[in-house]
mmCIF file with all atom_site columns, C-alpha atoms in Angstrom:
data_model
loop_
_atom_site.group_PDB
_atom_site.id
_atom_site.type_symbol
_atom_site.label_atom_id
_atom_site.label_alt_id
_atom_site.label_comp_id
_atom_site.label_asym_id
_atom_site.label_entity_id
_atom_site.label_seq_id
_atom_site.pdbx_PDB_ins_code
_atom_site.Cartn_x
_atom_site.Cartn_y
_atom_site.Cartn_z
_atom_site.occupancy
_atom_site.B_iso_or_equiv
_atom_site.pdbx_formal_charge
_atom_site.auth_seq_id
_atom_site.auth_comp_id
_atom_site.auth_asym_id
_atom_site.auth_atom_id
_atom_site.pdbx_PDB_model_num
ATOM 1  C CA . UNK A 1 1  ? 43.020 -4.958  -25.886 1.00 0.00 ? 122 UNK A CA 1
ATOM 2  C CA . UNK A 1 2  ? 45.252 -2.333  -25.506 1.00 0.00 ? 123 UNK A CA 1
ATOM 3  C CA . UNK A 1 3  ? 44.923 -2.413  -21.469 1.00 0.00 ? 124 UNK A CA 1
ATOM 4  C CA . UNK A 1 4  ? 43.185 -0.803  -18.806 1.00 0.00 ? 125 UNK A CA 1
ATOM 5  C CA . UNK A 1 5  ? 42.540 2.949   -18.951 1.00 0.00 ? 126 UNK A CA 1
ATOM 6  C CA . UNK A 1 6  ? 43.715 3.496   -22.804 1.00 0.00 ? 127 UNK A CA 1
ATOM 7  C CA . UNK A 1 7  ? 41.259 4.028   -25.443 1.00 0.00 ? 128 UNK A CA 1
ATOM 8  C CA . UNK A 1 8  ? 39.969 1.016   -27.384 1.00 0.00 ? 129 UNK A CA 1
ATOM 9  C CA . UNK A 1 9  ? 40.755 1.641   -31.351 1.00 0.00 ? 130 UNK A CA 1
ATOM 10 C CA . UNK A 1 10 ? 37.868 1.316   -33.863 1.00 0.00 ? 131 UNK A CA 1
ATOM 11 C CA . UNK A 1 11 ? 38.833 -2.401  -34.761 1.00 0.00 ? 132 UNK A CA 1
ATOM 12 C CA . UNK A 1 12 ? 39.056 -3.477  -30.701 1.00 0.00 ? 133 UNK A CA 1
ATOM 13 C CA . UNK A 1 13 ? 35.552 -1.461  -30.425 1.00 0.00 ? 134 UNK A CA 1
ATOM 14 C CA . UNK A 1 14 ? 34.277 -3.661  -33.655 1.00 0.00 ? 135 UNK A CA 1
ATOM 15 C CA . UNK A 1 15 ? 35.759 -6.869  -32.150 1.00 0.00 ? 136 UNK A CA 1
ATOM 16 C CA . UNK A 1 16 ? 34.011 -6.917  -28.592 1.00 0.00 ? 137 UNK A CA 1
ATOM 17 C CA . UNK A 1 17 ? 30.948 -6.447  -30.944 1.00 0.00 ? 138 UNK A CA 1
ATOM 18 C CA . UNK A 1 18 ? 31.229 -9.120  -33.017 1.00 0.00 ? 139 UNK A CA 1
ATOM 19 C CA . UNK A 1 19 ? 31.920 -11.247 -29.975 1.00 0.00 ? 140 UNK A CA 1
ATOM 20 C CA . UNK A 1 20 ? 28.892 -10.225 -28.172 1.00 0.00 ? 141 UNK A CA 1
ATOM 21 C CA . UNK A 1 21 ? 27.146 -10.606 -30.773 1.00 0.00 ? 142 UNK A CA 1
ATOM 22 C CA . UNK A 1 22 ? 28.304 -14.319 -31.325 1.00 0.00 ? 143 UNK A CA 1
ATOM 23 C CA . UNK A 1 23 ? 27.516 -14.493 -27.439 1.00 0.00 ? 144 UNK A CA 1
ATOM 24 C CA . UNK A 1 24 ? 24.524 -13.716 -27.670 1.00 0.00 ? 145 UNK A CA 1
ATOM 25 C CA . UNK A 1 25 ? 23.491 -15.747 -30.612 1.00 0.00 ? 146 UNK A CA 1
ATOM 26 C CA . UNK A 1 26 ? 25.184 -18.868 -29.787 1.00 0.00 ? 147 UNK A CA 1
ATOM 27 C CA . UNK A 1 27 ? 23.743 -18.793 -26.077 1.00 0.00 ? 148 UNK A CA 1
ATOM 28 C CA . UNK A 1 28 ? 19.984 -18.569 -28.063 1.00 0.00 ? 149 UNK A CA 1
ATOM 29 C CA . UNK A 1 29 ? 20.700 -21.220 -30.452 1.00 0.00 ? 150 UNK A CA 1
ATOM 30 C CA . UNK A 1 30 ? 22.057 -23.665 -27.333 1.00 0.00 ? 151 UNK A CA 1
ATOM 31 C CA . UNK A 1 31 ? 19.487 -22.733 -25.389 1.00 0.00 ? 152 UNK A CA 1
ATOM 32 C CA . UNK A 1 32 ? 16.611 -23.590 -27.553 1.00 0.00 ? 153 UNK A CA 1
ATOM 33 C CA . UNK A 1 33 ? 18.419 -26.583 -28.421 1.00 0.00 ? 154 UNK A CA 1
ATOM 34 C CA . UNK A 1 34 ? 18.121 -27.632 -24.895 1.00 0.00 ? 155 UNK A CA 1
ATOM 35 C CA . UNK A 1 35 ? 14.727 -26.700 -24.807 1.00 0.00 ? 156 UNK A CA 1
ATOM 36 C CA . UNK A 1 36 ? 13.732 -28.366 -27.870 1.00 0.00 ? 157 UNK A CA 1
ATOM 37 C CA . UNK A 1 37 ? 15.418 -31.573 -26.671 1.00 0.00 ? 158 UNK A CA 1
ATOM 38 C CA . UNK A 1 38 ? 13.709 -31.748 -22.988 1.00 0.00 ? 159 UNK A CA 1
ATOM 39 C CA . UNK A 1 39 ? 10.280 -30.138 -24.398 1.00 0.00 ? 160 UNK A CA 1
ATOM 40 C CA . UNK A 1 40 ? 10.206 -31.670 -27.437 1.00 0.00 ? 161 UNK A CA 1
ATOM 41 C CA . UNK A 1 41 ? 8.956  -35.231 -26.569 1.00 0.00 ? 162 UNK A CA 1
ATOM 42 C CA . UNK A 1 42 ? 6.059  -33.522 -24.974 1.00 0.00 ? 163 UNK A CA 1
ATOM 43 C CA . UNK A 1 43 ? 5.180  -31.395 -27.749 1.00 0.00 ? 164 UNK A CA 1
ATOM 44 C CA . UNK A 1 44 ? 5.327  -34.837 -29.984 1.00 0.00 ? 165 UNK A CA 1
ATOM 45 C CA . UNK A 1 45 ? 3.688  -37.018 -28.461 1.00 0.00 ? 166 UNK A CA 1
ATOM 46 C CA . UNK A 1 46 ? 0.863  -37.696 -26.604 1.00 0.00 ? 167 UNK A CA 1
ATOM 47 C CA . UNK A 1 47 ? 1.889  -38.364 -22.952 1.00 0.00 ? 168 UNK A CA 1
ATOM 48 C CA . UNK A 1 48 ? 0.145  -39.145 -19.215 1.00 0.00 ? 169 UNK A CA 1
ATOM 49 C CA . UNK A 1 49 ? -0.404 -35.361 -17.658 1.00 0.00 ? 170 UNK A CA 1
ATOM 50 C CA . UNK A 1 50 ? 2.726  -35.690 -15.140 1.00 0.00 ? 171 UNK A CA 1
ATOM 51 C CA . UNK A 1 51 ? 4.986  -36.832 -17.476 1.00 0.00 ? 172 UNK A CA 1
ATOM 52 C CA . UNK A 1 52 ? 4.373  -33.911 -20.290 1.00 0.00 ? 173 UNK A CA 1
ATOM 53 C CA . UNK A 1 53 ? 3.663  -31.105 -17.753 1.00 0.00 ? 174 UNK A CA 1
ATOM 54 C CA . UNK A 1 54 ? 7.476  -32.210 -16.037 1.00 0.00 ? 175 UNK A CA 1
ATOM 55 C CA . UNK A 1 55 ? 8.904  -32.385 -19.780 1.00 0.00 ? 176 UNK A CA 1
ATOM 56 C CA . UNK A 1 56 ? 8.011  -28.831 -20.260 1.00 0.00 ? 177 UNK A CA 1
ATOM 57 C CA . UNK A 1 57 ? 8.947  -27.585 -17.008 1.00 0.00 ? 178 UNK A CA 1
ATOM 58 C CA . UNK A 1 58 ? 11.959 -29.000 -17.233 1.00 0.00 ? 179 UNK A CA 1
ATOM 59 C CA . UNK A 1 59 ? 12.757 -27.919 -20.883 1.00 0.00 ? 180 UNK A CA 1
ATOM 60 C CA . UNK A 1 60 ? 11.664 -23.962 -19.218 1.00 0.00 ? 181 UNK A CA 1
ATOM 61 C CA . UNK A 1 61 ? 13.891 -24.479 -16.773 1.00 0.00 ? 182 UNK A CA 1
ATOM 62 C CA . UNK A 1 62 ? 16.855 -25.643 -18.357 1.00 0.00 ? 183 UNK A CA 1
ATOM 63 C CA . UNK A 1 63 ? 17.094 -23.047 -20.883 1.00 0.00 ? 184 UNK A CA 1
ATOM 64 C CA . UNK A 1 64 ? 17.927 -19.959 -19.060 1.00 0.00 ? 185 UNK A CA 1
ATOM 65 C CA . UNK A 1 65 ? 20.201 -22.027 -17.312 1.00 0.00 ? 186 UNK A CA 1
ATOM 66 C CA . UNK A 1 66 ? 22.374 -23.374 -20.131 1.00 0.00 ? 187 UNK A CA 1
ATOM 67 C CA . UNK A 1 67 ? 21.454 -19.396 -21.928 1.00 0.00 ? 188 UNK A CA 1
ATOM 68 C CA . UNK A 1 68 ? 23.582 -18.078 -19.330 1.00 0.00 ? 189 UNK A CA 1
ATOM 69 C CA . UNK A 1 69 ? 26.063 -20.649 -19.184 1.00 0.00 ? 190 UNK A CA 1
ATOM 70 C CA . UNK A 1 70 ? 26.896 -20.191 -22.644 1.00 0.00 ? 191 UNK A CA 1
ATOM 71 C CA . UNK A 1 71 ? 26.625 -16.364 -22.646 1.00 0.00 ? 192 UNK A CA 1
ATOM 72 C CA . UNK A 1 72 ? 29.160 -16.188 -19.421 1.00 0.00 ? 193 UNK A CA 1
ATOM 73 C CA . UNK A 1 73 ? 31.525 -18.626 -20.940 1.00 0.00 ? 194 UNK A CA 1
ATOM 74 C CA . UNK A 1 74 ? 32.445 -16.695 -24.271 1.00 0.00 ? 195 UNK A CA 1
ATOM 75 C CA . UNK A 1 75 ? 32.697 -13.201 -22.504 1.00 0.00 ? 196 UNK A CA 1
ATOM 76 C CA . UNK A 1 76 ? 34.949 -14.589 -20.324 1.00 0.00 ? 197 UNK A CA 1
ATOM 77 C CA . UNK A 1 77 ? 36.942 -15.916 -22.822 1.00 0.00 ? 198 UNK A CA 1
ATOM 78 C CA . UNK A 1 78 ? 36.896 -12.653 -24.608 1.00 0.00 ? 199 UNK A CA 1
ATOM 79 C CA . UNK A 1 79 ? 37.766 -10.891 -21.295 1.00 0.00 ? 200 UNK A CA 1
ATOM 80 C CA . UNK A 1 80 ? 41.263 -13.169 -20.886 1.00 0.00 ? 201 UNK A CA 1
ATOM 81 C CA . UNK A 1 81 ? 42.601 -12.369 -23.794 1.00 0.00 ? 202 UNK A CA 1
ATOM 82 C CA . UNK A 1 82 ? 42.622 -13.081 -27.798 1.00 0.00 ? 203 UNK A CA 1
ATOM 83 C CA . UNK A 1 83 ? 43.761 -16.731 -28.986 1.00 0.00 ? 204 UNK A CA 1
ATOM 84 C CA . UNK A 1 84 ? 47.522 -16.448 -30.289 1.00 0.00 ? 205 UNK A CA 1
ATOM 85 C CA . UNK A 1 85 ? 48.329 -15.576 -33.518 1.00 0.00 ? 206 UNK A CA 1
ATOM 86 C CA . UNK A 1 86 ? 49.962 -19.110 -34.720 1.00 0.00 ? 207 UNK A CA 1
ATOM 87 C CA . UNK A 1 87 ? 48.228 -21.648 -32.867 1.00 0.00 ? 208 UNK A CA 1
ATOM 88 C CA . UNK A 1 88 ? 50.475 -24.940 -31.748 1.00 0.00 ? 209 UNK A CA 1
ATOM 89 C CA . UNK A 1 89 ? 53.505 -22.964 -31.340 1.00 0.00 ? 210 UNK A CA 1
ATOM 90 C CA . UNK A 1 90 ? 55.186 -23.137 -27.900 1.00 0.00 ? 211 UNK A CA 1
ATOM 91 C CA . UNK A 1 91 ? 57.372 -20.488 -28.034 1.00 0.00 ? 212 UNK A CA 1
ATOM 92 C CA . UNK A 1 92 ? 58.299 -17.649 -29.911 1.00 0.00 ? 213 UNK A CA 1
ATOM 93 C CA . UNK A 1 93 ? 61.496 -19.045 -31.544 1.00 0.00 ? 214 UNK A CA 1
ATOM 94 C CA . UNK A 1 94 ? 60.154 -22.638 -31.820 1.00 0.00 ? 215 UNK A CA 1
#
């Protein structure tokens, strides 16, 4: 970005939206994963009260958690900066 206090161009402006967007998406898609995978026994199969009733909890419970996670973890990557240009390279004259 082209610092703090300047004016974002059009193609910054349609980069933080694409990465939102992939936030966003990516953090849904893990967390239903998540869901699916601690909920999903209990939506299968027939199971003794306790056991089902904590499967689903837990699969409600973990997915806002690992939502957030996720969400969190790729704006803060956008915030610190964009990958470099040539990845593997050291240094500029290597």
């Amino acid at each position: 970005m082209s610092g703090y206090g300047g004016r974002r161009t059009q193609t910054e402006r349609d980069i933080i939206t694409v990465e939102i967007g992939y936030a966003l998406f990516s953090a849904a898609f893990a967390a239903a994963v998540v869901h699916g995978a601690a909920a999903g026994p209990a939506l299968l199969f027939h199971l003794p009260g306790l056991a089902e009733k904590s499967l689903l909890r837990a699969g409600t419970a973990l997915a806002p958690v690992v939502f957030a996670a996720r969400l969190i973890s790729v704006l803060v990557r956008l915030r610190t900066g964009a990958q470099p240009s040539q990845p593997g390279r050291t240094s500029p004259d290597s």
